[in-house]
mmCIF file of C-alpha atoms and ligand atoms in Angstrom:
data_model
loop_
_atom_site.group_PDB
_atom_site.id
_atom_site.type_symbol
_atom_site.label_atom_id
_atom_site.label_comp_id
_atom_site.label_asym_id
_atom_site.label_seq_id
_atom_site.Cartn_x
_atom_site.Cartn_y
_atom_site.Cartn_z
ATOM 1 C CA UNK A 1 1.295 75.640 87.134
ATOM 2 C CA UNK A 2 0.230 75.156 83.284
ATOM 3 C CA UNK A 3 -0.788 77.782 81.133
ATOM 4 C CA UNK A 4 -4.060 76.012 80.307
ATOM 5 C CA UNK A 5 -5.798 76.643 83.900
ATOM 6 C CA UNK A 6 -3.980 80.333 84.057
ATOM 7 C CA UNK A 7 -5.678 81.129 80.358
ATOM 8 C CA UNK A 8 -9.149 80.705 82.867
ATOM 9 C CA UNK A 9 -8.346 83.022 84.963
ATOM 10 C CA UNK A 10 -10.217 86.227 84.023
ATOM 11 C CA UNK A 11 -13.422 84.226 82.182
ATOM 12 C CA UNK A 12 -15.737 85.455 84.886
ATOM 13 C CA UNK A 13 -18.247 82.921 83.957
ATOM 14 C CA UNK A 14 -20.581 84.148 87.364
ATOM 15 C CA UNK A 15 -20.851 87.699 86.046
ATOM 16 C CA UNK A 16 -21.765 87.132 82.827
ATOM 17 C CA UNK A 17 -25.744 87.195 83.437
ATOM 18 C CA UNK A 18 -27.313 84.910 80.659
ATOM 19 C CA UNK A 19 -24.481 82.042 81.707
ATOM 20 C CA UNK A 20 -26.338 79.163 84.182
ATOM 21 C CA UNK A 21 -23.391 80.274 86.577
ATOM 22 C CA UNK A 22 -24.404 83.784 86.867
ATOM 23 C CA UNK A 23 -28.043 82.816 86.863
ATOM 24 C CA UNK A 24 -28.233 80.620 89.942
ATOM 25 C CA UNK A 25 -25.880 83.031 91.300
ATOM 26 C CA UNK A 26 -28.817 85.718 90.852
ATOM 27 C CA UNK A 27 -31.318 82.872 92.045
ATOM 28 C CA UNK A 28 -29.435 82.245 95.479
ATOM 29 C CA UNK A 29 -28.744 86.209 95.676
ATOM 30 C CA UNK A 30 -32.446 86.839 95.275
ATOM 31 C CA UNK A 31 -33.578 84.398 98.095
ATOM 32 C CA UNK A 32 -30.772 85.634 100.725
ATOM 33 C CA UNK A 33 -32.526 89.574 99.944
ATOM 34 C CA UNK A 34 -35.697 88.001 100.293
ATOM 35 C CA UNK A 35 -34.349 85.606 103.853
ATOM 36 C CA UNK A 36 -32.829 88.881 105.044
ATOM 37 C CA UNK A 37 -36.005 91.213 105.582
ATOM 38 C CA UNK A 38 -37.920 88.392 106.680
ATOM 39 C CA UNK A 39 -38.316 88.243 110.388
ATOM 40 C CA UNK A 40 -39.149 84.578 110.418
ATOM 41 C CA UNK A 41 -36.210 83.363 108.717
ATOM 42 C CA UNK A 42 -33.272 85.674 109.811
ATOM 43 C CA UNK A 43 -33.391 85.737 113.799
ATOM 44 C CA UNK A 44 -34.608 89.057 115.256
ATOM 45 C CA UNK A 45 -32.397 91.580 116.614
ATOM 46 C CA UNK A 46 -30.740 91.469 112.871
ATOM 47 C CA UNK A 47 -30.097 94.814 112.697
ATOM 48 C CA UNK A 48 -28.975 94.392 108.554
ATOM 49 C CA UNK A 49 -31.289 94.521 105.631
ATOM 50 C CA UNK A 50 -28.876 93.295 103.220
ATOM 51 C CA UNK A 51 -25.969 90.363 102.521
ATOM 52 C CA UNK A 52 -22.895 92.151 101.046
ATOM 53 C CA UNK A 53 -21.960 90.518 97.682
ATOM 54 C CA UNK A 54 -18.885 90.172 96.149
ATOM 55 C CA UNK A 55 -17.929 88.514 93.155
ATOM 56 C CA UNK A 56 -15.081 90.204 91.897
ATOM 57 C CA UNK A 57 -12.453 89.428 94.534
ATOM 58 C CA UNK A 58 -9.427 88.034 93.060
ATOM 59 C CA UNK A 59 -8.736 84.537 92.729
ATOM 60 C CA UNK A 60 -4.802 84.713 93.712
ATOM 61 C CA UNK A 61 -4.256 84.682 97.217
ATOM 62 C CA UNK A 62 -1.934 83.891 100.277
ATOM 63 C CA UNK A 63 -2.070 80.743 101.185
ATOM 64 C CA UNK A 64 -2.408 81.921 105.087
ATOM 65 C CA UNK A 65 -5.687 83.050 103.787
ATOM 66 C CA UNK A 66 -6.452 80.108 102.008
ATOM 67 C CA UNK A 67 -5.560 77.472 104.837
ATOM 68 C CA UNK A 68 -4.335 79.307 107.991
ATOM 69 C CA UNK A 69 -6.748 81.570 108.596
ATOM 70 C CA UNK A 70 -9.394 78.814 107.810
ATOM 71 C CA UNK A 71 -7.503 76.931 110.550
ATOM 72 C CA UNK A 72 -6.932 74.007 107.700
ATOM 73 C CA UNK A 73 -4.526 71.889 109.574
ATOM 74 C CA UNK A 74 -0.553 71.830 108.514
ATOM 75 C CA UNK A 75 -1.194 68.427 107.112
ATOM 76 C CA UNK A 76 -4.064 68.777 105.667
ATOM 77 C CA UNK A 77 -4.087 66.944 102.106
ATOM 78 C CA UNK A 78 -5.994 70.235 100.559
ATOM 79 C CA UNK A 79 -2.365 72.113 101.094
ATOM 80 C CA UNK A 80 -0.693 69.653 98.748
ATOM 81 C CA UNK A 81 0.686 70.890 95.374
ATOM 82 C CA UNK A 82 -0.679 67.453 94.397
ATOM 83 C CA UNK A 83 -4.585 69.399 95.008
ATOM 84 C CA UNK A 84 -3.929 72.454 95.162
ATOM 85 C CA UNK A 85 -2.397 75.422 92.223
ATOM 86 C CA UNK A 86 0.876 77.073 94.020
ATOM 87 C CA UNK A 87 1.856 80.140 92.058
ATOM 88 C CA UNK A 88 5.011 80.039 94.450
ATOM 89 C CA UNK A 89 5.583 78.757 97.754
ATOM 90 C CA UNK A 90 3.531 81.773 99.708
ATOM 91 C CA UNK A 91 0.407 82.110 96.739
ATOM 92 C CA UNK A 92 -2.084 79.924 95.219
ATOM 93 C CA UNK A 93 -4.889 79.913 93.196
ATOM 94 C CA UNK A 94 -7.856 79.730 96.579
ATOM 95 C CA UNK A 95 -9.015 76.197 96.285
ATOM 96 C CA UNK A 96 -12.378 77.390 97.997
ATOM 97 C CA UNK A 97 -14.288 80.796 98.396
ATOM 98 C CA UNK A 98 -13.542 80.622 102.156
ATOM 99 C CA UNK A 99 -10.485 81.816 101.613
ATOM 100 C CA UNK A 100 -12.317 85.241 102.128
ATOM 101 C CA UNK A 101 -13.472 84.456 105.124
ATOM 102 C CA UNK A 102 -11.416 85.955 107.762
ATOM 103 C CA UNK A 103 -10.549 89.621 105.302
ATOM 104 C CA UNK A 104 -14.283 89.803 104.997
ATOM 105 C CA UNK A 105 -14.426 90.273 108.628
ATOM 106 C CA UNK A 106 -11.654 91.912 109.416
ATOM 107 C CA UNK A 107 -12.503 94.220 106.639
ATOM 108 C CA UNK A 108 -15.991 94.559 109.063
ATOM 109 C CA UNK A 109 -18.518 92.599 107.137
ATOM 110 C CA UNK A 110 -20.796 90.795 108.949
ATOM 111 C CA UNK A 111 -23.488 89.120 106.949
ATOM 112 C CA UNK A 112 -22.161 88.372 103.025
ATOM 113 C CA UNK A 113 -21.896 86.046 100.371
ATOM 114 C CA UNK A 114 -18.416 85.930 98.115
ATOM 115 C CA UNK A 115 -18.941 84.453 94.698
ATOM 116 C CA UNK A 116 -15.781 82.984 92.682
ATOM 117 C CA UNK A 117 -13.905 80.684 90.320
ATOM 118 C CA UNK A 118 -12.185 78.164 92.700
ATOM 119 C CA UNK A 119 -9.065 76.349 91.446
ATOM 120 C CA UNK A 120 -8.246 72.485 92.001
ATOM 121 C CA UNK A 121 -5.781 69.912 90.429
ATOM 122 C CA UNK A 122 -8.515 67.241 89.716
ATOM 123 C CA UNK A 123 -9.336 64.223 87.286
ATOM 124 C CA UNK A 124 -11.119 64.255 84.070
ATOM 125 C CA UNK A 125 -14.651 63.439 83.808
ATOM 126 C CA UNK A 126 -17.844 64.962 83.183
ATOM 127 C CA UNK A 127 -18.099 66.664 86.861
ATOM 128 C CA UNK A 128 -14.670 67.529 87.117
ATOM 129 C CA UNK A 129 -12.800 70.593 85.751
ATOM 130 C CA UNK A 130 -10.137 72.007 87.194
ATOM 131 C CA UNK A 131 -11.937 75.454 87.808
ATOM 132 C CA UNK A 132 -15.243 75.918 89.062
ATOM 133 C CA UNK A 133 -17.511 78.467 90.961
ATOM 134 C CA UNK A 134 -18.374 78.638 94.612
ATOM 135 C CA UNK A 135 -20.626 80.490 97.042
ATOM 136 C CA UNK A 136 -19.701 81.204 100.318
ATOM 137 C CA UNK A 137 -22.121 83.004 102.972
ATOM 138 C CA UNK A 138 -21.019 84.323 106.087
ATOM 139 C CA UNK A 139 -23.483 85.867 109.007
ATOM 140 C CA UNK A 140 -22.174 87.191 112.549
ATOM 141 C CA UNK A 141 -24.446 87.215 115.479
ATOM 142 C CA UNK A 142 -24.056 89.358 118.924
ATOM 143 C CA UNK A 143 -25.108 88.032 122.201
ATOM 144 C CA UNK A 144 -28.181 90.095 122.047
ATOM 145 C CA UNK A 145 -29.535 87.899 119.442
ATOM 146 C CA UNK A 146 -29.509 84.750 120.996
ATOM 147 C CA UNK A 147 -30.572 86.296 124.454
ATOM 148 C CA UNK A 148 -33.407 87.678 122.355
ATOM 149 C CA UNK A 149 -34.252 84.745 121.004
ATOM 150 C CA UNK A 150 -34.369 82.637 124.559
ATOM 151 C CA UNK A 151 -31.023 80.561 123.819
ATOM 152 C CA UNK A 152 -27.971 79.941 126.028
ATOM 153 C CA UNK A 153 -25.753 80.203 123.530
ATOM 154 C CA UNK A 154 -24.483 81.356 120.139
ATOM 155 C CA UNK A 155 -23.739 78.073 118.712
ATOM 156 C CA UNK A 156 -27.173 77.451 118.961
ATOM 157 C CA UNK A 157 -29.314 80.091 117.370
ATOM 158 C CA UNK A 158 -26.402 80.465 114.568
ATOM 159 C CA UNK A 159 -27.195 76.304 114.084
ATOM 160 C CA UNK A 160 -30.784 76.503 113.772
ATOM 161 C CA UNK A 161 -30.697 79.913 111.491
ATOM 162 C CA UNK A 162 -28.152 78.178 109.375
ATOM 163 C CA UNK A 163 -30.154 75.213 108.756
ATOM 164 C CA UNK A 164 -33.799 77.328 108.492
ATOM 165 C CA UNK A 165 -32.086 78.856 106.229
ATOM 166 C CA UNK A 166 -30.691 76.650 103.744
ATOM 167 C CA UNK A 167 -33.515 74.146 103.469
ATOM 168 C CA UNK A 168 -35.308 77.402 102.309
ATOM 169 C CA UNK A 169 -32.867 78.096 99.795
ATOM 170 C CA UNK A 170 -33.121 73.884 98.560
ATOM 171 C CA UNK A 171 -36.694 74.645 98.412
ATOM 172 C CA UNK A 172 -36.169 77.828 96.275
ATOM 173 C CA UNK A 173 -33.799 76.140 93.892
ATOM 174 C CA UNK A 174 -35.300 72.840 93.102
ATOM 175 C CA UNK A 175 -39.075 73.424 94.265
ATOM 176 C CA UNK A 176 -41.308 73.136 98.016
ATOM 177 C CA UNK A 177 -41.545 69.926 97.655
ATOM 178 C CA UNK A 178 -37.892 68.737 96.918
ATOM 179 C CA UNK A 179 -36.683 66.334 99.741
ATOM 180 C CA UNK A 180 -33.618 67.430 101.719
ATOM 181 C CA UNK A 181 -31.673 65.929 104.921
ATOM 182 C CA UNK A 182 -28.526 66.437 106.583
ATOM 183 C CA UNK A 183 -25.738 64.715 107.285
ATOM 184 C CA UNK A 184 -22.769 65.315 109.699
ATOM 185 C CA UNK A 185 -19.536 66.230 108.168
ATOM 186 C CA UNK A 186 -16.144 67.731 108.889
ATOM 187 C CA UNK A 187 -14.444 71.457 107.877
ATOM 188 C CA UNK A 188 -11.741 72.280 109.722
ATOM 189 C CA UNK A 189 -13.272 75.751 109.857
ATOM 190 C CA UNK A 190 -16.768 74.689 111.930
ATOM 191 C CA UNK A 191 -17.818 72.998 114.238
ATOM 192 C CA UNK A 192 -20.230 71.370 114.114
ATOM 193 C CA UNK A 193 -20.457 70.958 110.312
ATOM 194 C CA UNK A 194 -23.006 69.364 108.321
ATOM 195 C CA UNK A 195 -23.644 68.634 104.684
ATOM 196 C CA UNK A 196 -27.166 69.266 103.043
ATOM 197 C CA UNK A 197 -28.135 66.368 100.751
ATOM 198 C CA UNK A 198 -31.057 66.741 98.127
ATOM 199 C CA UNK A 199 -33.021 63.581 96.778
ATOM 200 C CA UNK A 200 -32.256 64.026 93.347
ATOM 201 C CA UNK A 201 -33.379 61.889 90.687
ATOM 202 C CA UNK A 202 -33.935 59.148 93.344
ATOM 203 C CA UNK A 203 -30.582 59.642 94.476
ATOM 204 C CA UNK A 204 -28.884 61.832 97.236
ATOM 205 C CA UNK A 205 -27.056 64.351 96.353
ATOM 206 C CA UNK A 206 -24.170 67.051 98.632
ATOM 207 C CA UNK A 207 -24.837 70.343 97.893
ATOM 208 C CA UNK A 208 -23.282 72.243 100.283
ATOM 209 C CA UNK A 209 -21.063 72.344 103.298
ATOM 210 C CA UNK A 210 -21.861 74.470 106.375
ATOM 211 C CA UNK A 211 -21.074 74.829 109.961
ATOM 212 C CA UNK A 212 -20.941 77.479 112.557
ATOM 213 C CA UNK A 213 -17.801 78.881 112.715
ATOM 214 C CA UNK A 214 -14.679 78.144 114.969
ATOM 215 C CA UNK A 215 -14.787 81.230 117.434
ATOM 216 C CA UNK A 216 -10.809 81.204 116.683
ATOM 217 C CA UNK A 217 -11.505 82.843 113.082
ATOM 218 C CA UNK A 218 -13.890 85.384 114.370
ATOM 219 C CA UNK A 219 -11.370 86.596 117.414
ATOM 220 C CA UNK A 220 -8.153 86.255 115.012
ATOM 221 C CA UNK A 221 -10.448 88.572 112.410
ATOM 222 C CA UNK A 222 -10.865 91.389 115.981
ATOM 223 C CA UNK A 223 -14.302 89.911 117.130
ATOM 224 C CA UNK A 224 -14.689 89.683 120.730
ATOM 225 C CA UNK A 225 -14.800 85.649 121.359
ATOM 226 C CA UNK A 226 -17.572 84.333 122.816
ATOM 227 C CA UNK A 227 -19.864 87.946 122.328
ATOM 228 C CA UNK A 228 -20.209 86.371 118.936
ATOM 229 C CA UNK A 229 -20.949 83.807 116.897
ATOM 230 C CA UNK A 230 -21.234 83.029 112.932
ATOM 231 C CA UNK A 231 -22.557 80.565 110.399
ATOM 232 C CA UNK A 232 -21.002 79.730 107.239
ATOM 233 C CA UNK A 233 -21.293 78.293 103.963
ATOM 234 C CA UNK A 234 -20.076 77.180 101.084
ATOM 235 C CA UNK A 235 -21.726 75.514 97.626
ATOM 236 C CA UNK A 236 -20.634 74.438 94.457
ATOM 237 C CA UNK A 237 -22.223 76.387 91.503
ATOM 238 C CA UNK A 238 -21.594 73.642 88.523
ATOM 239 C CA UNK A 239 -23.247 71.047 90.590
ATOM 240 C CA UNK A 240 -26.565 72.845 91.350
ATOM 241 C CA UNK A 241 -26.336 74.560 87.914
ATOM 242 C CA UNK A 242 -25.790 70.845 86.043
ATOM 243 C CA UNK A 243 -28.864 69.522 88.007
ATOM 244 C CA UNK A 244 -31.199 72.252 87.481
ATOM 245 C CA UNK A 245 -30.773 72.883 83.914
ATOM 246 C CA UNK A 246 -29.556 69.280 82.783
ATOM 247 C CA UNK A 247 -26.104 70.205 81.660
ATOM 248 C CA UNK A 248 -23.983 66.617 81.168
ATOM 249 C CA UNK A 249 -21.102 67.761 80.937
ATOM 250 C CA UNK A 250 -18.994 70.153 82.834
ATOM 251 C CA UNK A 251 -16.526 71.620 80.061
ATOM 252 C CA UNK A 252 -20.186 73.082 78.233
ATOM 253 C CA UNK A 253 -19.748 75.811 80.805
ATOM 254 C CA UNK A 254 -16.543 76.675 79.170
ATOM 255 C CA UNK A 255 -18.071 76.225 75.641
ATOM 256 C CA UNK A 256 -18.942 79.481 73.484
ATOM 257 C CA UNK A 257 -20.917 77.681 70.773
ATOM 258 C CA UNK A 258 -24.108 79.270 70.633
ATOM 259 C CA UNK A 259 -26.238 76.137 70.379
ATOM 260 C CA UNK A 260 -25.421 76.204 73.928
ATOM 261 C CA UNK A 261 -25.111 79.735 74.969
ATOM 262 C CA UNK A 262 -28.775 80.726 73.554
ATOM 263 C CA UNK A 263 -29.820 78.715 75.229
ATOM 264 C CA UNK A 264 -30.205 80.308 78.700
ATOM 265 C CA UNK A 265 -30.841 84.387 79.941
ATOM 266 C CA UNK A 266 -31.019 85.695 82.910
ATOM 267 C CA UNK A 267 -33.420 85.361 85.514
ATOM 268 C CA UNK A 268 -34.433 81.762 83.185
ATOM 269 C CA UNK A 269 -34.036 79.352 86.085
ATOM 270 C CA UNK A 270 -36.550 76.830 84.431
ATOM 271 C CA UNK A 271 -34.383 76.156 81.216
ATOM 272 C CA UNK A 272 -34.141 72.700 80.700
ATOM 273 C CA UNK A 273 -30.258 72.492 78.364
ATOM 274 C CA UNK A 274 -31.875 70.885 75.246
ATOM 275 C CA UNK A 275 -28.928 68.050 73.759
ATOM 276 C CA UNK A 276 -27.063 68.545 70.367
ATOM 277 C CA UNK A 277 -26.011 66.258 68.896
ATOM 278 C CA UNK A 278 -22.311 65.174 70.112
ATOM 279 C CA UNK A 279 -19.463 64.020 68.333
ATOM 280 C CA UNK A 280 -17.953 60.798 68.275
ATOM 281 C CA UNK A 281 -15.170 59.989 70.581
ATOM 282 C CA UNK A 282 -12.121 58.661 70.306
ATOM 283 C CA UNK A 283 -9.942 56.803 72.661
ATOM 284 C CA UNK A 284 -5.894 56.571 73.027
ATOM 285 C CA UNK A 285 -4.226 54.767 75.520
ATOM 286 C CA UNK A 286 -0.623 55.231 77.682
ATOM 287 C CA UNK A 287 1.064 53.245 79.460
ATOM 288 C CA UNK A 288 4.029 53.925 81.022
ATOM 289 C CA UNK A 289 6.953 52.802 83.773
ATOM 290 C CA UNK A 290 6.893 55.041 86.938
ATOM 291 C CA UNK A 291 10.381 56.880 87.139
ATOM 292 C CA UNK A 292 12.257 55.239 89.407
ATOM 293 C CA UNK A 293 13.489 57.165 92.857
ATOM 294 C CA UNK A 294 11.260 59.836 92.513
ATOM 295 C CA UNK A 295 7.523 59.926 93.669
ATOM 296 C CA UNK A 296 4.861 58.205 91.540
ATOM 297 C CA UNK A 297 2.908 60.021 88.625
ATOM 298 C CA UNK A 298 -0.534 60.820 90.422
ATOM 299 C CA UNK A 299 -3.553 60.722 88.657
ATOM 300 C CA UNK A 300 -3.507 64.320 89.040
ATOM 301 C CA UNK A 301 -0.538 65.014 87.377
ATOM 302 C CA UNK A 302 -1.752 62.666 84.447
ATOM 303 C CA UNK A 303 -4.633 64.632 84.162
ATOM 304 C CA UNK A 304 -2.841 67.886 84.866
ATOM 305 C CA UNK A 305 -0.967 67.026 81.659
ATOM 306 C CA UNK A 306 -3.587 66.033 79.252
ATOM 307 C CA UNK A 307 -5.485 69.124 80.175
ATOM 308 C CA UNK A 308 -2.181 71.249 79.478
ATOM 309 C CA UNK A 309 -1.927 69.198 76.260
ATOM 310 C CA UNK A 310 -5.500 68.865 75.070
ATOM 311 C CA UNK A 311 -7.289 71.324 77.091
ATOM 312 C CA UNK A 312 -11.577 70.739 76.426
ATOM 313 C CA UNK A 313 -10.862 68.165 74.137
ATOM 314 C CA UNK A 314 -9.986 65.924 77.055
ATOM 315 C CA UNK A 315 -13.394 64.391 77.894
ATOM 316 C CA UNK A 316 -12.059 61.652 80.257
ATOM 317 C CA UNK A 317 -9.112 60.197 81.899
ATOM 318 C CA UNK A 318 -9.482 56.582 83.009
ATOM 319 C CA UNK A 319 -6.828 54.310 84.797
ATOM 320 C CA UNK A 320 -7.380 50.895 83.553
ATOM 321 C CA UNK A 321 -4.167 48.725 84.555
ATOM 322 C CA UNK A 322 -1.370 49.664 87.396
ATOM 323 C CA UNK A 323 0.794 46.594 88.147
ATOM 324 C CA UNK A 324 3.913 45.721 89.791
ATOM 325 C CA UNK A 325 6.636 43.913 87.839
ATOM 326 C CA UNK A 326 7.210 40.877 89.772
ATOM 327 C CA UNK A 327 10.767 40.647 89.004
ATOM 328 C CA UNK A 328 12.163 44.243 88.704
ATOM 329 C CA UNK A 329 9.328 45.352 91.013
ATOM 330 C CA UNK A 330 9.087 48.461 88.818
ATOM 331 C CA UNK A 331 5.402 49.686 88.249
ATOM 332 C CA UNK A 332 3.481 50.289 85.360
ATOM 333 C CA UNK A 333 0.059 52.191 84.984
ATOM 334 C CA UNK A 334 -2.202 52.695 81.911
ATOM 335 C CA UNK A 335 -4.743 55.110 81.073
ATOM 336 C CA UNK A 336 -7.198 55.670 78.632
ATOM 337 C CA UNK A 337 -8.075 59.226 77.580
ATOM 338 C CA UNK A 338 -11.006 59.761 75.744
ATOM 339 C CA UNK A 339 -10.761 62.651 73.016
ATOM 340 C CA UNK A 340 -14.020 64.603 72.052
ATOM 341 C CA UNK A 341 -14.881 67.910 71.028
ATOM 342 C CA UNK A 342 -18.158 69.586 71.808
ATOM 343 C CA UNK A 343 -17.921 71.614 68.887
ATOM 344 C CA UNK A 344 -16.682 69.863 65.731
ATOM 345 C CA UNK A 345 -15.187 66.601 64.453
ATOM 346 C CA UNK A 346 -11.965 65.606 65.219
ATOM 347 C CA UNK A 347 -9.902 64.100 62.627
ATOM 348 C CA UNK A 348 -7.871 61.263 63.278
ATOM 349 C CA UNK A 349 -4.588 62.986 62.707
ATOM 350 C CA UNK A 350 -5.185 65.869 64.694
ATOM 351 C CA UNK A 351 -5.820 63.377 67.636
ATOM 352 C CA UNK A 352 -2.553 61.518 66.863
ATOM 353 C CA UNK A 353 -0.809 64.540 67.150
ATOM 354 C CA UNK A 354 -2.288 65.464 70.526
ATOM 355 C CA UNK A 355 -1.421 61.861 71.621
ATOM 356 C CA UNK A 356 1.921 61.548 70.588
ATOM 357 C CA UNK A 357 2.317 65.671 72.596
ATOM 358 C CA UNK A 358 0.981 64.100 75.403
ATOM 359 C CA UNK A 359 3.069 61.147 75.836
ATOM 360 C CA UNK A 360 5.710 63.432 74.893
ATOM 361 C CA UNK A 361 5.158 65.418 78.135
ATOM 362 C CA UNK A 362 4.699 62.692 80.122
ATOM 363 C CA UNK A 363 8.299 61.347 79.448
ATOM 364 C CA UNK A 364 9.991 64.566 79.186
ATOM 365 C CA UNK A 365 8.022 66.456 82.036
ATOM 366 C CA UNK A 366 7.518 63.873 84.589
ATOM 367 C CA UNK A 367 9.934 61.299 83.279
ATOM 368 C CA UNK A 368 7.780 58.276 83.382
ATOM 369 C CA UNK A 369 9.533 55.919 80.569
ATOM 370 C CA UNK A 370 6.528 55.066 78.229
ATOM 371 C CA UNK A 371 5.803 51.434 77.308
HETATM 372 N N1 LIG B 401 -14.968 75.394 101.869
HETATM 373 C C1 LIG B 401 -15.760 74.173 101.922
HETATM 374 C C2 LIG B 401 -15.484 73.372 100.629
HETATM 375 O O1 LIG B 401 -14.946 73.901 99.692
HETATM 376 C C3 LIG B 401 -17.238 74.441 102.060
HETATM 377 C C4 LIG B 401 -17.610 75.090 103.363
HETATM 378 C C5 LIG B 401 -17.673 76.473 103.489
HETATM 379 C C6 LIG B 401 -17.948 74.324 104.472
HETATM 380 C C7 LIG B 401 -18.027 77.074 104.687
HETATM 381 C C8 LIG B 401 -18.305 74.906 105.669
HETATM 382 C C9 LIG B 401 -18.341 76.280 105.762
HETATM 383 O O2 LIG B 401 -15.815 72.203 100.541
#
């Protein structure tokens, strides 16, 4: 793992209240008090006024909790050091809040949202960074409930709460008359699982993931299968937060210059981010031979070494040529990485320097020979 995503750990962006993180944090908190003493929206018979909340659980965790536990398959792609931050073979850096899933329970809660920085080996662009913030909510129902509410199963009132639910909280975030629908997805962890989709801008956009839970998890976490059932959750904070206040880029999160941390305070949900003026890019290119008998450089690991290199003033990382060498069938790839900082003007030298570092660590690190 490099230093540069370890030196996040700690930042606690969604605690910090006038940060956009820890403000639609706050938002989403305040509807699910609001959802959870109303009678109409949570199903009767729920005997809870409140959601725990958590946001301080530790980001370093087993990776039983991380994939087993969520029942994420053995193969799953998500378990790959190519996606996913091993601190050694048994811990990693939770690659989604639902790695809290099944302690939650076990540890007896039964309606409660976990708020955290999530960790994932990624490319460069404007949406990506290697560590962002999710919120996951989880809610247990007894038989009671559904019998109460007329239905002949869990599965079924946990569905329609779920989605009742979370079109409320769309309409809370981005207004009544926003425009949701759903769309069926896949999580190893529910069935069935949907995504909810908000018309955006005239396009549609995934803001969450949800399902109702796989009775496995609640029976390996001590709940009686089949006397319960559960919904879950989980959204990405950056995405709603870059929608709803206009942020463009992803790494301003990261960014303490106050032209763009005076800009927000808590409890400001209508702050439109008001541009500064940026400075000018600059772009470098690499190319480089694959190493020969050993697996190919990813795009991760490109971008995994820029980042440990450059760290925020990586703005992009493009792949513009990968071909084959028809006669020693070697391959050769080329990026582009474009350089800028959000908070000064980079000099041409100091750029040079971080180019010639990274394509230093490229040859000595993953051993690609550079063109
Ligand atoms: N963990 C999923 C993700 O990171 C989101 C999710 C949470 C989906 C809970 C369903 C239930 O994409």
């Amino acid at each position: 793992m490099t230093d540069a995503v370890f030196d996040k750990m700690g930042a606690s962006l969604h605690t910090r209240p006038d940060h956009p993180i820890a403000i639609i944090k706050e938002a989403i908190y305040a509807y699910f008090d609001a959802a959870a003493s109303d009678p109409a929206r949570l199903a009767a018979g729920h005997g809870r006024s409140a959601f725990s909340k958590f946001d301080a659980l530790h980001p370093v965790v087993p990776a039983t909790a991380n994939f087993d536990e969520v029942l994420v398959p053995a193969d799953h792609v998500s378990r790959s050091p190519n996606d996913t931050y091993y601190v050694d073979d048994a811990t990693v850096l939770r690659c989604h809040t639902s790695a809290h899933q099944s302690s939650s329970l076990r540890a007896g809660e039964r309606a409660f949202l976990v708020t955290g920085d999530v960790y994932r080996r990624d490319s460069i662009d404007c949406s990506h960074y290697p560590v962002f913030h999710q919120m996951e909510g989880v809610r247990v129902f007894e038989k009671s409930e559904w019998e109460a509410a007329g239905l002949p199963d869990g599965t079924a009132l946990a569905e329609r709460e779920l989605k009742g639910l979370l079109e409320g909280l769309a309409a809370h975030l981005f207004g009544p008359s926003a425009e949701t629908r759903w769309v069926d997805a896949y999580f190893p962890f529910t069935h069935p699982s949907f995504e909810l989709e908000v018309l955006f801008n005239g396009e549609w956009m995934e803001v969450l993931g949800c399902g109702v839970m796989q009775p496995a998890i609640l029976g390996a976490a001590g709940l009686e299968e089949g006397a319960v059932s559960a919904w879950a959750f989980g959204l990405g904070l950056e995405r709603l937060a870059m929608c709803l206040f206009q942020i463009p880029d992803i790494r301003l999160f990261w960014s303490s210059d106050p032209r763009f941390t005076k800009q927000f305070r808590a409890g400001g949900m209508g702050s439109r981010f008001k541009p500064y003026s940026k400075f000018p890019p600059c772009f470098k290119d690499v190319s480089f031979w694959q190493p020969e008998g050993k697996p190919a450089v990813s795009e991760n690991d490109m971008c995994e070494v820029v980042r440990g290199v450059a760290g925020d003033l990586a703005e992009a990382v493009t792949l513009i040529d990968a071909f084959t060498h028809p006669k020693t069938g070697r391959a050769s790839t080329c990026y582009r990485i474009a350089y800028r900082s959000m908070e000064r003007s980079l000099e041409d030298e100091e750029i040079n320097a971080v180019q010639e570092r990274v394509r230093g660590a490229l040859a000595d690190g993953l051993g690609v020979e550079l063109r």
